[in-house]
Short mmCIF file of C-alpha atoms in Angstrom, two decimals:
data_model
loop_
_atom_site.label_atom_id
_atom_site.label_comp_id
_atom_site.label_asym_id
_atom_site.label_seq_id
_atom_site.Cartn_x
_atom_site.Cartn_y
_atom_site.Cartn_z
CA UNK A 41 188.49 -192.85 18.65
CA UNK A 42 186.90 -191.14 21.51
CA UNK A 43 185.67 -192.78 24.64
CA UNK A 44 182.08 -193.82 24.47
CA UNK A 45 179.59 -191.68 26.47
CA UNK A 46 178.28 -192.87 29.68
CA UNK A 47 174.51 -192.44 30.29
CA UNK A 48 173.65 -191.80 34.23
CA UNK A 49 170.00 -191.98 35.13
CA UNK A 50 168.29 -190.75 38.61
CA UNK A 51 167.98 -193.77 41.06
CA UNK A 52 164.68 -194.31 42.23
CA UNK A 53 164.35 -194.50 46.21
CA UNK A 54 161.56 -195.17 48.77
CA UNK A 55 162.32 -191.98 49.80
CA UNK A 56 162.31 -190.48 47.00
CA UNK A 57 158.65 -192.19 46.05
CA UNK A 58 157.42 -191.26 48.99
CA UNK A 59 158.17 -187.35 48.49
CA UNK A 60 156.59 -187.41 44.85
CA UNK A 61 153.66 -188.89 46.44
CA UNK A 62 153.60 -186.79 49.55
CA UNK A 63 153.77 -183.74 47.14
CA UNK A 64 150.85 -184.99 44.83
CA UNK A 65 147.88 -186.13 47.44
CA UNK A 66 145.55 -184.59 45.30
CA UNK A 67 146.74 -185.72 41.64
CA UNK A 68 144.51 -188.75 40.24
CA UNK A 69 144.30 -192.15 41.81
CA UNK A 70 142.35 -195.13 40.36
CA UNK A 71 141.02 -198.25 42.76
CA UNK A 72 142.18 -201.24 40.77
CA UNK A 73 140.75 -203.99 43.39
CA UNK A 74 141.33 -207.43 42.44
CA UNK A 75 141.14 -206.66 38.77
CA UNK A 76 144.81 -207.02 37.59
CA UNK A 77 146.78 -207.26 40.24
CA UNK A 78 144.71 -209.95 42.61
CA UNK A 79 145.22 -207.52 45.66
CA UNK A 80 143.98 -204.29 47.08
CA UNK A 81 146.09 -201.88 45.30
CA UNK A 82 145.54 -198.08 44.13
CA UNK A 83 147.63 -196.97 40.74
CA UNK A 84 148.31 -193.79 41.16
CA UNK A 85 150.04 -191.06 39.77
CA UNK A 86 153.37 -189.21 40.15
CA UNK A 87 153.55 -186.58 37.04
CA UNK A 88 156.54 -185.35 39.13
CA UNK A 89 158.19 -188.35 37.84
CA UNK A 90 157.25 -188.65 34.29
CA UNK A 91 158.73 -187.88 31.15
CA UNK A 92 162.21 -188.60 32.59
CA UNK A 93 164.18 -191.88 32.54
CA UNK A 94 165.00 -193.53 35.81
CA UNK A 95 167.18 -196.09 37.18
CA UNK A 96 164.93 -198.04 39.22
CA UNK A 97 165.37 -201.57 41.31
CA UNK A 98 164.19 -205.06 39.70
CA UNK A 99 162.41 -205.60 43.25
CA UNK A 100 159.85 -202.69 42.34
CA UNK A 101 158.84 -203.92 39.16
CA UNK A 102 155.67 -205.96 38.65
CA UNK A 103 155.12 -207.85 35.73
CA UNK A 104 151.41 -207.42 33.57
CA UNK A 105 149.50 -210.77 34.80
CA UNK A 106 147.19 -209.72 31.92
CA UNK A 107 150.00 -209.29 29.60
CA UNK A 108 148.72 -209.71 26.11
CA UNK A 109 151.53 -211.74 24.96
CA UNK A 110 151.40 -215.21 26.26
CA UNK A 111 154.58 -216.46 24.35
CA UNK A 112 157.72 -215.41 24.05
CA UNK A 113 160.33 -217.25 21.28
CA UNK A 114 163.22 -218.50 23.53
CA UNK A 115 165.02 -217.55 20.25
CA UNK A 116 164.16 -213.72 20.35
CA UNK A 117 164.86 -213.87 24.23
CA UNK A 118 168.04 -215.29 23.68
CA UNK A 119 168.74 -212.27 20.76
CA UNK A 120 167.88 -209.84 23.16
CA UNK A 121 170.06 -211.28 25.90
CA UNK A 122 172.73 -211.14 23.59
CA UNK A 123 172.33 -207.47 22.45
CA UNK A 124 172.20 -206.24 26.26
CA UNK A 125 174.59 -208.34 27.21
CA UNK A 126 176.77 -206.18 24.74
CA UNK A 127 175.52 -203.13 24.82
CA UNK A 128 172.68 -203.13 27.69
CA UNK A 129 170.07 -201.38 27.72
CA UNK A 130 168.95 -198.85 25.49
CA UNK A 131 165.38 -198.31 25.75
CA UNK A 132 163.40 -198.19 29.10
CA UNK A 133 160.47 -200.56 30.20
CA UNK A 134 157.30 -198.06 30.26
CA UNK A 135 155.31 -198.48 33.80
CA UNK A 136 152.78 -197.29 35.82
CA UNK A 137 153.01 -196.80 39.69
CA UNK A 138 150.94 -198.35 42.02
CA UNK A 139 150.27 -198.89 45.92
CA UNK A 140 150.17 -202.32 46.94
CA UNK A 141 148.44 -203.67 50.76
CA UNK A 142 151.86 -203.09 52.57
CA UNK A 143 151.82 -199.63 51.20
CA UNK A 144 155.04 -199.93 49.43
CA UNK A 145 155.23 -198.16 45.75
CA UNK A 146 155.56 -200.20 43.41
CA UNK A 147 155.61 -200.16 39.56
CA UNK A 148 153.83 -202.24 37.26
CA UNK A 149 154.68 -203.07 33.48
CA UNK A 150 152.49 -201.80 29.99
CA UNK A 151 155.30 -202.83 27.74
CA UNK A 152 158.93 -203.96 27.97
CA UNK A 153 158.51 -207.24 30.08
CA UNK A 154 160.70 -209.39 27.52
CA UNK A 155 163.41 -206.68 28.36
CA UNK A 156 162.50 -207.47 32.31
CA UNK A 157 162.86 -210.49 32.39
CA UNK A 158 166.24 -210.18 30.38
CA UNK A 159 167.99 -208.21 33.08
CA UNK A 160 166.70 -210.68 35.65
CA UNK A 161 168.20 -213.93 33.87
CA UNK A 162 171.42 -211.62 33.46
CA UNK A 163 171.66 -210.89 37.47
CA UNK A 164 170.82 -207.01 36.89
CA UNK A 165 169.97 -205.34 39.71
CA UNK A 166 168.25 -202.16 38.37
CA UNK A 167 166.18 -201.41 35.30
CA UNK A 168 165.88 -198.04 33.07
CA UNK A 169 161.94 -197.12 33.29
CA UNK A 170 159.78 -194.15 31.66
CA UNK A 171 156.92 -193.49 34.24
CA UNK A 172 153.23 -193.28 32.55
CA UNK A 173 149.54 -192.42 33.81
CA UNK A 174 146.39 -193.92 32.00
CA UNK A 175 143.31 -193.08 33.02
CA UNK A 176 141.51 -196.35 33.62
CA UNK A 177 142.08 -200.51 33.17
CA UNK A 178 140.99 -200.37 29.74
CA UNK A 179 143.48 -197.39 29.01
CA UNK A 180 145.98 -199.98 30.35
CA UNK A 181 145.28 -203.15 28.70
CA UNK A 182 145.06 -200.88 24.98
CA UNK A 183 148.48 -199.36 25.59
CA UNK A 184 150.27 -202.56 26.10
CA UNK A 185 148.60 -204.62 23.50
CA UNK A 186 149.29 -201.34 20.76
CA UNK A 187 152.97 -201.01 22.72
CA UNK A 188 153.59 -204.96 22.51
CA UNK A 189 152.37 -205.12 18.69
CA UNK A 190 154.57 -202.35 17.69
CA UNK A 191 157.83 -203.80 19.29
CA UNK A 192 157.11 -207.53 18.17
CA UNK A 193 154.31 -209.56 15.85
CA UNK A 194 151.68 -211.15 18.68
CA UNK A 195 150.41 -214.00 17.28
CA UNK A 196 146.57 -214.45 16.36
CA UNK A 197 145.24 -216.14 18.92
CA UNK A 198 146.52 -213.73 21.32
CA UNK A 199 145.18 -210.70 19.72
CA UNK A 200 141.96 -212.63 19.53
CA UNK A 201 141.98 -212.96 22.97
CA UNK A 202 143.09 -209.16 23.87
CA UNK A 203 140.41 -208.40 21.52
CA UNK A 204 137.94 -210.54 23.03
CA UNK A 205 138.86 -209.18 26.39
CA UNK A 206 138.21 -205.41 25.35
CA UNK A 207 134.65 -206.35 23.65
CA UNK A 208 133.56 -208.00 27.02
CA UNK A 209 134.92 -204.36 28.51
CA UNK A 210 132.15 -202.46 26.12
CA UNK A 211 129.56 -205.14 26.88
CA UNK A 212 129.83 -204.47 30.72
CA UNK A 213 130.92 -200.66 30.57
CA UNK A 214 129.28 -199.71 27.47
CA UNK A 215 129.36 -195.80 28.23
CA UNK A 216 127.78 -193.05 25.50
CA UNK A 217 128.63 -195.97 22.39
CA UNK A 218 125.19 -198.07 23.46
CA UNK A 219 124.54 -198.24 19.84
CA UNK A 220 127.66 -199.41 18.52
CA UNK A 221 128.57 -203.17 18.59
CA UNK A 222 131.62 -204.09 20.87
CA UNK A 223 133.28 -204.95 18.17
CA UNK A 224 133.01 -201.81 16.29
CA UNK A 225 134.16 -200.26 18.96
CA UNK A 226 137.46 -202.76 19.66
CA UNK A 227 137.87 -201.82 16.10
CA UNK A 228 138.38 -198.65 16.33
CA UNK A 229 140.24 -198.48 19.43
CA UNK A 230 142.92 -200.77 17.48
CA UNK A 231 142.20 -198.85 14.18
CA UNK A 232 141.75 -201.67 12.64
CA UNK A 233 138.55 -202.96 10.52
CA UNK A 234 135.64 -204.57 11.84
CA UNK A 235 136.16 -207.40 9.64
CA UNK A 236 139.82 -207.71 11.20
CA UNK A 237 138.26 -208.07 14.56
CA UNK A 238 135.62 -210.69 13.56
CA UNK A 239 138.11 -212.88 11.84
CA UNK A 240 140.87 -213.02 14.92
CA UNK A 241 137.15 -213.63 17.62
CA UNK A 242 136.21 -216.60 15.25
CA UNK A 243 139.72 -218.37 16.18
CA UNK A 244 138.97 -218.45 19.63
CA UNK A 245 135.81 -221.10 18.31
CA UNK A 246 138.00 -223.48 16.81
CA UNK A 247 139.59 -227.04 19.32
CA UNK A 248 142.31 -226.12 21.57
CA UNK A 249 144.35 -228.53 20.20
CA UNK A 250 144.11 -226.60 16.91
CA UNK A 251 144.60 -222.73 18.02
#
């Protein structure tokens, strides 16, 4: 039997954030404020860097505080500690970069933050990421929920409250769709029914106790 194949992956550096940047002043940037990240920070984008896996260090990595999924089964976890433990890992994190106040790049999670915090329980020092750009907040907060759904079942209440979250988005922001409900329109950014929507929204009525 042959040897198995190593994979080696770029390392990302300051320096070598600094240069993408550097060589993209003009490419888009997008003011997030205090919106996600409770701090002045900037997202902004390094196509340079996309579309290519990368090595990158735990310390740049910022979790979603507005990640969608609110619980994660300690028996999963302990699955997937167990698989990278053996065979680490296979599939990157996807992330989006971002300035913080210190001016330091930094990179912040839409999907693959069970597999972060997986490396840091197991002492890992770097993490395999795909770089990504979405145009605003709400381009964001979609992509993870769709990204998280895909890779493991949410449950209700929490797609009830990413869905609440979004129709608030078209109440405030409502844009050319004036004459479509929020709902309608969470509905069909999800691709899901209307009546879909309505039914997970009407959870978030019942008792605490009981969602």
């Amino acid at each position: 039997m042959g040897k198995e194949k190593k994979e080696y992956f770029s390392v990302i550096t300051p320096e070598l954030l600094k240069k993408a940047y550097l060589s993209e002043m003009d490419e888009s940037t997008l003011d997030i404020g205090e919106e996600i990240l409770g701090e002045n920070s900037i997202l902004i984008r390094l196509s340079g860097l996309e579309n290519k896996i990368w090595n990158c260090p735990l310390s740049l990595i910022t979790p979603n505080p507005k990640q969608p999924r609110e619980y994660f089964d300690p028996q999963k976890m302990l699955e997937l500690e167990a698989t990278i433990s053996e065979v680490g890992q296979k599939e990157p994190i996807k992330v989006v970069p971002y300035f913080k106040n210190d001016e330091e790049i930094r990179f912040f999670i839409i999907d693959g933050e069970r597999r972060y915090r997986t490396l840091q329980k197991l002492g890992h020092e770097t993490i395999k990421v795909s770089i990504l750009w979405e145009e605003s907040i709400e381009d964001i907060m979609d992509t993870s929920l769709i990204m998280n759904i895909s890779r493991a079942p949410h449950n209700p209440i929490e797609i009830a409250k990413a869905y609440q979250r979004r129709a608030l988005d078209f109440e405030r922001n409502p844009g050319e769709s004036t004459r479509q409900r929020p709902t309608v329109l969470v509905a069909q950014r999800y691709g899901v029914h209307e009546t879909t929507v309505l039914a997970h929204l009407r959870l978030l009525e019942l008792p605490e106790e009981i969602q």
